[in-house]
Amino acid sequence: RGIRVGIREGVLQSLTRQFERRMLRGLDEAERVALSQRLESLGADRVGELVLDATGAELDAWLRDPAAR
């Protein structure tokens, strides 16, 4: 269980940095929570594809939309 938590934290940290680079700014606390929740519900593959394919503005909208998938 501890290893799984560590891996998840590493993935979250990496994705957070990728979102910040794409959006050209740091994520606020609400965005960090949303990203963490989406990682949990959608998985790393889906969130990883999104950060590679979407623009910064699209990522911003995705994080702010509670119904976004």
Short mmCIF file of C-alpha atoms in Angstrom, two decimals:
data_model
loop_
_atom_site.label_atom_id
_atom_site.label_comp_id
_atom_site.label_asym_id
_atom_site.label_seq_id
_atom_site.Cartn_x
_atom_site.Cartn_y
_atom_site.Cartn_z
CA ARG A 1 0.00 0.00 0.00
CA GLY A 2 2.80 2.44 0.85
CA ILE A 3 4.47 1.90 -2.50
CA ARG A 4 1.20 2.55 -4.31
CA VAL A 5 0.70 5.83 -2.44
CA GLY A 6 4.26 6.88 -3.25
CA ILE A 7 3.81 6.13 -6.93
CA ARG A 8 0.52 8.03 -7.03
CA GLU A 9 2.13 11.05 -5.35
CA GLY A 10 4.95 10.97 -7.90
CA VAL A 11 2.52 10.80 -10.80
CA LEU A 12 0.48 13.66 -9.33
CA GLN A 13 3.59 15.78 -8.87
CA SER A 14 4.68 15.15 -12.46
CA LEU A 15 1.23 15.90 -13.91
CA THR A 16 0.94 19.04 -11.79
CA ARG A 17 4.20 20.33 -13.22
CA GLN A 18 3.07 19.50 -16.77
CA PHE A 19 -0.24 21.33 -16.26
CA GLU A 20 1.62 24.35 -14.87
CA ARG A 21 4.01 24.45 -17.81
CA ARG A 22 1.19 24.14 -20.34
CA MET A 23 -0.95 26.76 -18.54
CA LEU A 24 2.06 29.08 -18.00
CA ARG A 25 1.26 29.53 -14.30
CA GLY A 26 1.07 27.67 -11.04
CA LEU A 27 -2.07 25.82 -10.04
CA ASP A 28 -4.07 27.19 -7.14
CA GLU A 29 -5.25 24.94 -4.31
CA ALA A 30 -8.68 24.25 -5.85
CA GLU A 31 -7.04 23.26 -9.14
CA ARG A 32 -4.60 20.97 -7.34
CA VAL A 33 -7.50 19.26 -5.57
CA ALA A 34 -9.42 18.92 -8.86
CA LEU A 35 -6.38 17.43 -10.58
CA SER A 36 -5.86 14.96 -7.75
CA GLN A 37 -9.51 13.91 -7.86
CA ARG A 38 -9.46 13.52 -11.64
CA LEU A 39 -6.29 11.45 -11.44
CA GLU A 40 -8.05 9.17 -8.97
CA SER A 41 -11.28 8.87 -10.96
CA LEU A 42 -9.98 8.92 -14.55
CA GLY A 43 -6.52 7.45 -14.20
CA ALA A 44 -3.06 8.61 -15.19
CA ASP A 45 -3.39 7.62 -18.85
CA ARG A 46 -6.44 9.82 -19.47
CA VAL A 47 -5.08 12.81 -17.56
CA GLY A 48 -1.66 12.39 -19.19
CA GLU A 49 -3.19 12.34 -22.67
CA LEU A 50 -5.18 15.45 -21.87
CA VAL A 51 -2.17 17.46 -20.72
CA LEU A 52 -0.34 16.54 -23.93
CA ASP A 53 -3.26 17.26 -26.28
CA ALA A 54 -5.01 20.29 -24.76
CA THR A 55 -4.06 23.95 -24.81
CA GLY A 56 -3.47 25.87 -21.62
CA ALA A 57 -6.90 27.48 -21.92
CA GLU A 58 -8.54 24.09 -22.42
CA LEU A 59 -6.76 22.70 -19.35
CA ASP A 60 -7.89 25.71 -17.33
CA ALA A 61 -11.51 25.12 -18.37
CA TRP A 62 -11.23 21.38 -17.70
CA LEU A 63 -9.96 21.92 -14.16
CA ARG A 64 -12.73 24.42 -13.38
CA ASP A 65 -15.57 22.31 -14.78
CA PRO A 66 -16.71 19.77 -12.16
CA ALA A 67 -18.46 17.68 -14.83
CA ALA A 68 -15.47 17.48 -17.19
CA ARG A 69 -14.07 14.10 -18.08
#
